[in-house]
Short mmCIF file of N, CA and C and ligand atoms in Angstrom, two decimals:
data_model
loop_
_atom_site.label_atom_id
_atom_site.label_comp_id
_atom_site.label_asym_id
_atom_site.label_seq_id
_atom_site.Cartn_x
_atom_site.Cartn_y
_atom_site.Cartn_z
N MET A 1 4.91 -1.89 -10.63
CA MET A 1 5.04 -1.44 -11.68
C MET A 1 6.10 -0.27 -11.73
N LEU A 2 6.23 -0.02 -10.82
CA LEU A 2 7.41 1.38 -11.07
C LEU A 2 8.58 0.72 -10.35
N LEU A 3 8.74 -0.26 -9.36
CA LEU A 3 9.93 -1.08 -9.30
C LEU A 3 10.40 -1.78 -10.50
N LEU A 4 9.29 -2.36 -11.15
CA LEU A 4 10.03 -3.03 -12.54
C LEU A 4 10.79 -1.93 -13.37
N GLU A 5 9.34 -0.96 -13.51
CA GLU A 5 10.25 0.12 -14.65
C GLU A 5 11.68 0.83 -14.33
N MET A 6 11.81 0.81 -13.19
CA MET A 6 13.05 1.68 -12.53
C MET A 6 13.82 0.46 -12.25
N GLY A 7 14.04 -0.95 -12.46
CA GLY A 7 14.42 -1.78 -12.53
C GLY A 7 15.34 -2.27 -11.29
N TYR A 8 14.20 -2.00 -9.97
CA TYR A 8 14.80 -2.00 -8.86
C TYR A 8 14.51 -3.79 -8.62
N CYS A 9 13.83 -4.34 -9.01
CA CYS A 9 13.87 -5.79 -9.20
C CYS A 9 14.83 -6.52 -9.22
N LYS A 10 15.54 -5.61 -10.16
CA LYS A 10 17.00 -6.52 -10.07
C LYS A 10 17.76 -6.80 -9.23
N GLY A 11 17.99 -7.71 -8.31
CA GLY A 11 18.78 -8.09 -7.25
C GLY A 11 18.25 -7.31 -5.85
N TRP A 12 16.92 -7.58 -6.14
CA TRP A 12 16.32 -6.87 -4.65
C TRP A 12 15.56 -8.02 -4.43
N ARG A 13 14.76 -8.41 -3.14
CA ARG A 13 14.08 -9.03 -2.63
C ARG A 13 12.57 -8.29 -2.80
N VAL A 14 11.85 -8.30 -3.87
CA VAL A 14 10.80 -7.31 -3.59
C VAL A 14 9.61 -8.33 -3.12
N GLU A 15 8.83 -7.76 -2.00
CA GLU A 15 7.56 -8.72 -1.59
C GLU A 15 6.48 -7.56 -1.32
N ILE A 16 5.21 -7.56 -2.19
CA ILE A 16 4.29 -6.80 -1.79
C ILE A 16 3.51 -7.60 -1.32
N ILE A 17 2.56 -7.53 -0.08
CA ILE A 17 1.77 -7.65 0.52
C ILE A 17 0.45 -7.28 0.25
N GLY A 18 -0.79 -7.44 -0.42
CA GLY A 18 -2.18 -6.98 -0.51
C GLY A 18 -2.83 -7.11 0.75
N ALA A 19 -3.75 -6.67 1.14
CA ALA A 19 -4.56 -7.05 2.40
C ALA A 19 -5.62 -6.59 2.76
N ASP A 20 -6.76 -7.45 3.41
CA ASP A 20 -7.70 -6.59 3.74
C ASP A 20 -8.42 -7.89 4.48
N ILE A 21 -9.54 -7.46 4.85
CA ILE A 21 -10.58 -8.06 6.13
C ILE A 21 -11.48 -8.83 5.38
N SER A 22 -11.84 -8.30 4.20
CA SER A 22 -13.29 -8.96 3.34
C SER A 22 -12.44 -9.94 2.60
N HIS A 23 -13.19 -11.01 2.59
CA HIS A 23 -12.80 -12.17 1.63
C HIS A 23 -13.15 -12.03 0.39
N ARG A 24 -14.46 -11.10 0.52
CA ARG A 24 -14.99 -10.73 -1.15
C ARG A 24 -14.01 -9.96 -1.82
N VAL A 25 -13.31 -9.25 -1.12
CA VAL A 25 -12.61 -8.12 -1.13
C VAL A 25 -11.25 -8.92 -2.23
N LEU A 26 -10.57 -9.67 -1.14
CA LEU A 26 -9.54 -10.38 -1.68
C LEU A 26 -9.87 -11.28 -2.77
N GLN A 27 -11.15 -11.95 -2.98
CA GLN A 27 -11.59 -12.58 -4.23
C GLN A 27 -11.30 -11.70 -5.20
N GLN A 28 -11.42 -10.61 -5.07
CA GLN A 28 -11.71 -9.92 -6.51
C GLN A 28 -10.11 -9.50 -6.81
N ALA A 29 -9.45 -9.25 -5.70
CA ALA A 29 -8.09 -8.60 -5.55
C ALA A 29 -7.34 -9.66 -6.51
N ARG A 30 -7.48 -10.91 -5.93
CA ARG A 30 -6.56 -12.38 -6.83
C ARG A 30 -6.84 -12.44 -8.13
N LYS A 31 -8.02 -11.94 -8.59
CA LYS A 31 -8.14 -12.26 -9.99
C LYS A 31 -7.25 -11.17 -10.65
N ALA A 32 -7.22 -10.17 -10.52
CA ALA A 32 -6.08 -9.16 -10.98
C ALA A 32 -6.75 -8.62 -12.09
N VAL A 33 -7.91 -8.22 -12.06
CA VAL A 33 -8.28 -8.12 -13.79
C VAL A 33 -9.59 -6.63 -13.17
N TYR A 34 -8.92 -5.88 -14.22
CA TYR A 34 -9.68 -4.19 -13.71
C TYR A 34 -10.49 -4.08 -15.13
N GLY A 35 -10.95 -2.96 -14.67
CA GLY A 35 -12.24 -2.33 -15.56
C GLY A 35 -11.49 -0.93 -15.92
N LYS A 36 -12.06 -0.28 -16.80
CA LYS A 36 -11.70 0.61 -17.28
C LYS A 36 -11.87 1.75 -16.55
N SER A 37 -12.53 1.78 -15.60
CA SER A 37 -12.37 3.05 -14.42
C SER A 37 -11.73 2.93 -13.50
N SER A 38 -10.83 1.84 -13.69
CA SER A 38 -9.73 1.70 -12.38
C SER A 38 -8.79 2.18 -13.00
N PHE A 39 -8.32 2.99 -14.29
CA PHE A 39 -7.49 3.60 -15.01
C PHE A 39 -7.61 5.04 -14.98
N ARG A 40 -8.41 5.63 -14.54
CA ARG A 40 -8.76 7.33 -14.43
C ARG A 40 -7.91 7.75 -14.06
N ALA A 41 -6.38 7.43 -13.32
CA ALA A 41 -5.20 8.08 -13.02
C ALA A 41 -4.22 7.30 -13.55
N THR A 42 -4.29 6.47 -14.43
CA THR A 42 -2.93 5.94 -14.95
C THR A 42 -2.60 6.28 -16.25
N GLU A 43 -1.11 6.49 -16.10
CA GLU A 43 -1.00 6.75 -17.84
C GLU A 43 -0.83 5.68 -18.30
N GLU A 44 -1.07 5.71 -19.90
CA GLU A 44 -1.29 4.97 -20.91
C GLU A 44 -0.10 3.95 -21.10
N ALA A 45 1.01 4.70 -20.90
CA ALA A 45 2.10 4.02 -21.15
C ALA A 45 2.40 2.52 -20.19
N TYR A 46 1.68 3.00 -18.73
CA TYR A 46 1.49 1.44 -18.12
C TYR A 46 0.75 0.66 -18.24
N ILE A 47 -0.51 1.13 -18.51
CA ILE A 47 -1.38 0.13 -19.34
C ILE A 47 -1.02 -0.83 -20.56
N LYS A 48 -0.23 -0.01 -21.17
CA LYS A 48 0.27 -1.17 -22.48
C LYS A 48 1.53 -1.95 -21.80
N ARG A 49 2.08 -1.33 -21.19
CA ARG A 49 3.30 -1.91 -20.36
C ARG A 49 2.65 -3.46 -19.74
N PHE A 50 1.61 -3.16 -19.05
CA PHE A 50 1.60 -4.14 -17.56
C PHE A 50 0.60 -4.81 -17.56
N PHE A 51 -0.50 -4.13 -18.83
CA PHE A 51 -2.16 -5.13 -18.27
C PHE A 51 -1.73 -5.66 -19.96
N ARG A 52 -2.82 -6.84 -20.12
CA ARG A 52 -3.42 -7.46 -21.76
C ARG A 52 -4.84 -6.95 -21.61
N GLU A 53 -5.42 -6.51 -22.75
CA GLU A 53 -7.04 -6.33 -22.85
C GLU A 53 -7.57 -7.72 -22.87
N GLN A 54 -8.79 -7.87 -22.42
CA GLN A 54 -9.64 -9.02 -22.51
C GLN A 54 -10.97 -8.85 -22.34
N GLU A 55 -11.67 -8.59 -23.68
CA GLU A 55 -12.88 -8.79 -23.55
C GLU A 55 -13.42 -7.46 -22.52
N GLY A 56 -12.64 -6.20 -22.99
CA GLY A 56 -13.22 -4.79 -22.13
C GLY A 56 -12.60 -4.96 -20.81
N SER A 57 -11.85 -5.72 -20.25
CA SER A 57 -11.48 -5.79 -19.21
C SER A 57 -9.59 -5.90 -19.12
N TYR A 58 -8.67 -5.41 -18.18
CA TYR A 58 -7.68 -5.45 -18.18
C TYR A 58 -6.91 -6.56 -17.30
N ARG A 59 -6.19 -7.16 -17.73
CA ARG A 59 -5.83 -8.32 -16.86
C ARG A 59 -4.17 -7.80 -16.36
N ILE A 60 -3.97 -7.98 -15.28
CA ILE A 60 -2.39 -7.28 -14.97
C ILE A 60 -1.21 -8.45 -15.36
N ALA A 61 -0.10 -8.09 -15.81
CA ALA A 61 0.72 -9.23 -16.34
C ALA A 61 1.46 -9.81 -15.27
N ASP A 62 1.81 -10.93 -15.56
CA ASP A 62 2.39 -11.85 -14.53
C ASP A 62 3.71 -11.35 -13.77
N GLU A 63 4.46 -10.65 -14.61
CA GLU A 63 5.49 -10.05 -13.72
C GLU A 63 5.23 -9.45 -12.63
N VAL A 64 4.23 -8.42 -12.60
CA VAL A 64 3.60 -7.64 -11.92
C VAL A 64 2.76 -8.86 -10.40
N LYS A 65 2.06 -9.68 -11.20
CA LYS A 65 1.46 -10.17 -10.03
C LYS A 65 1.90 -11.25 -9.31
N GLU A 66 3.06 -11.52 -9.82
CA GLU A 66 4.26 -12.56 -9.35
C GLU A 66 4.77 -11.97 -7.70
N LEU A 67 4.71 -10.69 -7.82
CA LEU A 67 5.60 -9.66 -6.76
C LEU A 67 4.54 -9.74 -5.72
N VAL A 68 3.11 -9.92 -5.60
CA VAL A 68 2.12 -9.46 -5.05
C VAL A 68 1.63 -10.72 -4.08
N THR A 69 1.43 -10.76 -2.89
CA THR A 69 0.54 -11.73 -2.37
C THR A 69 -0.43 -11.05 -1.74
N ILE A 70 -1.59 -11.65 -1.94
CA ILE A 70 -3.11 -11.14 -1.72
C ILE A 70 -3.30 -12.24 -0.58
N SER A 71 -3.45 -11.36 1.13
CA SER A 71 -3.57 -11.99 2.23
C SER A 71 -4.72 -11.79 2.99
N HIS A 72 -5.52 -12.64 3.95
CA HIS A 72 -6.18 -11.86 5.38
C HIS A 72 -5.67 -11.11 6.00
N LEU A 73 -6.40 -9.93 6.24
CA LEU A 73 -5.60 -9.36 7.78
C LEU A 73 -6.54 -8.59 8.30
N ASN A 74 -7.10 -8.31 9.45
CA ASN A 74 -7.40 -7.72 10.34
C ASN A 74 -6.53 -6.72 11.18
N LEU A 75 -6.74 -5.33 10.79
CA LEU A 75 -5.32 -4.42 11.14
C LEU A 75 -5.21 -4.54 12.40
N PHE A 76 -6.44 -5.16 13.24
CA PHE A 76 -6.39 -5.01 14.61
C PHE A 76 -5.85 -5.94 15.29
N ASP A 77 -5.31 -6.98 14.33
CA ASP A 77 -4.59 -8.25 15.16
C ASP A 77 -3.50 -7.88 15.07
N GLN A 78 -3.01 -7.83 16.20
CA GLN A 78 -1.41 -7.27 16.19
C GLN A 78 -0.34 -8.47 16.23
N ASN A 79 -0.83 -9.66 16.45
CA ASN A 79 -0.04 -10.91 16.39
C ASN A 79 0.14 -11.10 14.98
N ARG A 80 -1.11 -11.43 14.26
CA ARG A 80 -0.94 -11.34 12.85
C ARG A 80 0.03 -10.42 12.08
N LEU A 81 -0.08 -8.83 12.37
CA LEU A 81 0.68 -8.31 11.90
C LEU A 81 2.40 -8.15 11.96
N ALA A 82 2.32 -8.73 13.19
CA ALA A 82 3.80 -8.91 13.67
C ALA A 82 4.32 -9.86 12.91
N LEU A 83 3.52 -11.06 12.29
CA LEU A 83 4.43 -12.28 11.60
C LEU A 83 4.77 -11.51 10.32
N LEU A 84 4.41 -10.42 9.78
CA LEU A 84 4.81 -9.84 8.34
C LEU A 84 6.79 -9.33 8.58
N GLY A 85 6.92 -9.11 10.15
CA GLY A 85 8.15 -8.63 10.17
C GLY A 85 8.22 -7.30 9.32
N LYS A 86 8.83 -7.01 9.68
CA LYS A 86 9.30 -5.22 9.51
C LYS A 86 9.14 -4.91 7.94
N VAL A 87 8.71 -3.56 7.34
CA VAL A 87 8.10 -3.67 6.00
C VAL A 87 8.95 -2.31 5.71
N ASP A 88 8.88 -1.89 4.71
CA ASP A 88 9.63 -0.43 3.95
C ASP A 88 8.71 0.79 3.94
N VAL A 89 7.51 0.27 3.30
CA VAL A 89 6.34 1.12 2.84
C VAL A 89 4.76 0.57 2.89
N ILE A 90 3.89 1.62 3.91
CA ILE A 90 2.70 0.58 4.05
C ILE A 90 1.93 1.49 3.22
N PHE A 91 0.77 1.21 2.23
CA PHE A 91 0.07 2.19 1.56
C PHE A 91 -1.30 1.94 2.11
N CYS A 92 -1.79 2.84 3.30
CA CYS A 92 -3.36 2.35 3.48
C CYS A 92 -4.41 3.36 3.19
N ARG A 93 -5.18 3.27 2.21
CA ARG A 93 -5.79 4.36 1.33
C ARG A 93 -7.16 4.36 1.85
N ASN A 94 -7.78 5.27 2.67
CA ASN A 94 -9.09 5.25 2.78
C ASN A 94 -9.46 4.38 3.53
N VAL A 95 -8.58 3.74 4.57
CA VAL A 95 -9.18 2.93 5.76
C VAL A 95 -9.32 3.47 6.68
N ILE A 96 -8.64 4.31 7.67
CA ILE A 96 -8.63 4.82 8.82
C ILE A 96 -9.44 5.66 8.89
N ILE A 97 -10.41 6.23 7.78
CA ILE A 97 -11.02 7.10 7.55
C ILE A 97 -12.41 6.74 8.22
N TYR A 98 -12.44 5.42 8.46
CA TYR A 98 -13.79 4.90 8.71
C TYR A 98 -13.46 4.79 10.11
N PHE A 99 -12.42 4.72 10.92
CA PHE A 99 -12.51 3.93 11.98
C PHE A 99 -12.42 5.33 13.10
N ASP A 100 -13.15 5.02 14.51
CA ASP A 100 -12.99 5.98 15.83
C ASP A 100 -11.67 6.56 16.11
N GLN A 101 -11.47 7.46 16.77
CA GLN A 101 -10.38 8.01 17.17
C GLN A 101 -9.07 7.08 17.76
N THR A 102 -9.75 6.60 18.86
CA THR A 102 -8.69 5.27 19.25
C THR A 102 -8.67 4.28 18.44
N ALA A 103 -9.44 3.82 17.47
CA ALA A 103 -8.95 2.46 17.09
C ALA A 103 -7.72 3.16 15.86
N LYS A 104 -8.47 4.33 15.40
CA LYS A 104 -7.20 4.89 14.31
C LYS A 104 -5.85 5.25 15.38
N LYS A 105 -5.67 5.49 16.49
CA LYS A 105 -4.30 5.83 16.94
C LYS A 105 -3.68 4.22 17.17
N LYS A 106 -4.86 3.17 17.41
CA LYS A 106 -3.99 1.83 17.57
C LYS A 106 -3.68 1.40 16.07
N VAL A 107 -4.32 1.34 15.55
CA VAL A 107 -3.82 0.94 13.89
C VAL A 107 -2.23 2.10 13.52
N VAL A 108 -2.00 3.27 13.40
CA VAL A 108 -1.21 3.76 13.50
C VAL A 108 0.25 3.56 14.64
N GLU A 109 -0.16 3.18 15.60
CA GLU A 109 0.70 2.91 16.41
C GLU A 109 1.71 1.19 15.78
N VAL A 110 0.38 0.28 15.33
CA VAL A 110 0.85 -0.79 14.93
C VAL A 110 1.57 -0.61 13.57
N PHE A 111 0.92 0.47 12.48
CA PHE A 111 1.92 0.70 11.32
C PHE A 111 3.55 1.53 11.82
N TYR A 112 3.54 2.13 12.81
CA TYR A 112 4.64 2.43 12.99
C TYR A 112 5.60 1.36 13.89
N ARG A 113 4.44 0.43 14.45
CA ARG A 113 6.44 -0.94 14.65
C ARG A 113 6.39 -1.37 13.88
N THR A 114 5.26 -1.54 12.66
CA THR A 114 5.61 -2.52 11.77
C THR A 114 7.05 -2.17 10.47
N LEU A 115 6.73 -0.54 10.56
CA LEU A 115 7.66 -0.15 9.43
C LEU A 115 9.72 -0.15 9.73
N ARG A 116 10.09 -0.29 9.28
CA ARG A 116 11.52 0.14 9.31
C ARG A 116 11.35 1.38 9.63
N GLU A 117 12.98 1.65 10.05
CA GLU A 117 13.26 3.19 10.67
C GLU A 117 13.58 3.73 9.17
N GLY A 118 13.24 4.96 8.85
CA GLY A 118 12.99 5.47 7.78
C GLY A 118 12.16 5.11 6.71
N GLY A 119 11.55 3.98 7.02
CA GLY A 119 10.16 3.63 6.29
C GLY A 119 8.86 4.86 6.02
N TYR A 120 8.06 4.57 5.23
CA TYR A 120 7.55 5.41 5.02
C TYR A 120 5.75 4.88 4.93
N LEU A 121 4.83 5.79 5.69
CA LEU A 121 3.33 5.12 5.26
C LEU A 121 2.53 6.33 4.64
N LEU A 122 2.11 5.89 3.66
CA LEU A 122 1.39 6.72 2.77
C LEU A 122 -0.42 6.48 2.96
N LEU A 123 -0.97 7.69 3.08
CA LEU A 123 -2.47 7.74 3.15
C LEU A 123 -3.03 7.94 2.02
N GLY A 124 -4.34 7.93 2.16
CA GLY A 124 -5.30 8.61 1.21
C GLY A 124 -5.14 10.11 1.20
N HIS A 125 -5.96 10.58 -0.11
CA HIS A 125 -5.51 12.08 0.02
C HIS A 125 -6.22 12.68 0.43
N SER A 126 -7.12 12.57 1.39
CA SER A 126 -8.30 13.12 2.31
C SER A 126 -7.72 12.92 3.96
N GLU A 127 -6.65 12.05 4.43
CA GLU A 127 -6.54 11.67 5.31
C GLU A 127 -5.09 12.23 5.59
N SER A 128 -4.99 12.45 7.04
CA SER A 128 -3.93 12.63 7.98
C SER A 128 -3.70 12.42 9.26
N LEU A 129 -2.50 12.38 9.73
CA LEU A 129 -2.21 11.88 11.23
C LEU A 129 -2.23 12.88 12.32
N MET A 130 -2.94 14.01 11.47
CA MET A 130 -3.56 15.23 12.66
C MET A 130 -4.24 14.90 13.86
N ASN A 131 -3.88 14.90 14.97
CA ASN A 131 -4.46 14.33 16.09
C ASN A 131 -4.46 12.84 16.31
N ILE A 132 -3.69 12.35 15.50
CA ILE A 132 -3.83 10.53 15.92
C ILE A 132 -2.18 10.60 16.36
N SER A 133 -1.14 11.13 15.78
CA SER A 133 0.16 10.33 15.44
C SER A 133 1.32 11.86 15.92
N THR A 134 2.24 11.98 16.61
CA THR A 134 3.35 12.96 16.24
C THR A 134 4.54 12.11 15.92
N ALA A 135 4.69 10.76 16.14
CA ALA A 135 5.59 9.77 15.95
C ALA A 135 6.48 10.00 14.42
N PHE A 136 5.54 10.56 13.83
CA PHE A 136 6.02 10.26 12.26
C PHE A 136 6.52 11.82 11.99
N THR A 137 7.31 11.88 10.69
CA THR A 137 7.74 13.17 10.08
C THR A 137 7.00 13.22 8.90
N LEU A 138 6.43 14.60 8.85
CA LEU A 138 5.76 14.49 7.08
C LEU A 138 6.57 15.28 5.99
N ARG A 139 6.63 14.23 5.02
CA ARG A 139 7.87 14.41 4.27
C ARG A 139 6.94 15.27 3.26
N HIS A 140 7.22 15.93 2.66
CA HIS A 140 6.67 16.83 1.16
C HIS A 140 7.25 16.28 -0.36
N LEU A 141 6.41 15.56 -1.02
CA LEU A 141 7.10 15.05 -2.49
C LEU A 141 6.75 16.23 -3.27
N ARG A 142 6.90 15.87 -4.75
CA ARG A 142 6.30 16.55 -5.97
C ARG A 142 4.93 17.09 -5.76
N ASN A 143 3.68 15.83 -5.90
CA ASN A 143 2.62 15.76 -5.81
C ASN A 143 1.87 15.26 -4.69
N ASP A 144 2.72 15.17 -3.46
CA ASP A 144 2.52 14.16 -2.62
C ASP A 144 2.70 14.27 -1.39
N MET A 145 1.87 14.11 -0.07
CA MET A 145 2.88 14.39 1.12
C MET A 145 2.94 12.76 1.78
N VAL A 146 3.71 12.57 2.42
CA VAL A 146 4.31 10.90 2.91
C VAL A 146 4.66 11.09 4.34
N TYR A 147 4.65 10.14 5.53
CA TYR A 147 4.71 9.91 6.76
C TYR A 147 6.08 9.04 6.88
N GLN A 148 7.21 9.64 7.40
CA GLN A 148 8.34 8.84 7.42
C GLN A 148 8.31 8.84 8.92
N LYS A 149 9.02 7.36 8.91
CA LYS A 149 9.15 6.86 10.51
C LYS A 149 10.70 7.66 10.76
N PRO A 150 10.87 7.98 11.77
CA PRO A 150 12.35 8.83 11.53
C PRO A 150 13.45 7.72 11.89
N ARG A 151 14.46 8.11 11.67
CA ARG A 151 15.61 6.62 12.02
C ARG A 151 16.15 7.39 13.76
N SER A 152 16.37 6.52 13.98
CA SER A 152 17.06 6.92 15.53
C SER A 152 18.46 8.00 15.32
N SER A 153 18.68 7.42 14.24
CA SER A 153 20.39 8.32 14.01
C SER A 153 19.90 9.92 13.60
N GLY A 154 18.51 9.88 13.05
CA GLY A 154 17.83 11.47 12.98
C GLY A 154 18.13 11.62 11.56
N GLY A 155 18.57 10.94 10.76
CA GLY A 155 18.66 11.12 9.22
C GLY A 155 17.82 11.28 8.82
N SER A 156 17.34 11.89 7.23
CA SER A 156 16.47 11.64 6.80
C SER A 156 15.64 10.92 5.46
N THR A 157 16.93 10.48 4.87
CA THR A 157 16.99 9.69 3.80
C THR A 157 16.85 7.91 3.80
C1 SAM B 1 -12.93 2.51 1.39
S1 SAM B 1 -12.16 0.72 0.90
C2 SAM B 1 -10.58 1.42 0.63
C3 SAM B 1 -9.87 0.62 -0.39
C4 SAM B 1 -8.95 0.81 -1.22
N1 SAM B 1 -7.73 1.29 -0.36
C5 SAM B 1 -8.78 2.04 -1.73
O1 SAM B 1 -8.48 3.31 -1.71
O2 SAM B 1 -9.72 1.97 -3.35
C6 SAM B 1 -11.76 0.22 2.76
C7 SAM B 1 -11.06 -1.21 2.68
O3 SAM B 1 -10.82 -1.10 4.05
C8 SAM B 1 -11.12 -2.60 4.66
N2 SAM B 1 -11.42 -2.77 6.10
C9 SAM B 1 -12.11 -2.44 6.64
N3 SAM B 1 -11.73 -2.49 7.93
C10 SAM B 1 -10.56 -3.37 7.74
C11 SAM B 1 -9.83 -3.91 9.19
N4 SAM B 1 -9.96 -3.82 10.56
N5 SAM B 1 -8.86 -4.71 8.78
C12 SAM B 1 -8.27 -4.80 7.26
N6 SAM B 1 -9.02 -3.90 6.36
C13 SAM B 1 -10.08 -3.26 6.83
C14 SAM B 1 -12.55 -3.05 3.84
O4 SAM B 1 -12.73 -4.13 3.67
C15 SAM B 1 -12.39 -2.12 2.73
O5 SAM B 1 -11.71 -3.18 1.69
#
């Protein structure tokens, strides 16, 4: 939605992959229909522009849906992740929080390899890479913190 709003989709090849290990969760995601409670933190303008109300539920607009592929993925399946190629941003919210320390390190290493140089890793609000990885640079944004894979040239943008 943000990319469409800012016009970045024009001239860019935008691919968003939504992944989970649970087939039930994937089935739900493919429907792309959300209840009112999904919009606790969504500005009204986005709901109006990108969702269509249908009997109390909200279906996402095709222009957004078309950018997203929903795919089965086990984060520990390194071969499968390698097939994705390099990505610019990884959003992984409230997932590694449930893994033990060894598993967290393994998954974050895979994220590091999967990201392009200068790419970003976004975790949940209560999650951090403390005691997991020192490979990323912590960047403070206006309302959030994100992890950035450093560029080998040392540049920050
Ligand atoms: C607490 S939910 C978080 C969902 C969503 N990111 C959010 O913040 O609302 C954790 C999700 O991680 C998925 N998951 C757990 N282990 C996984 C793994 N090894 N690979 C991929 N997904 C996994 C679960 O199926 C579940 O959908």
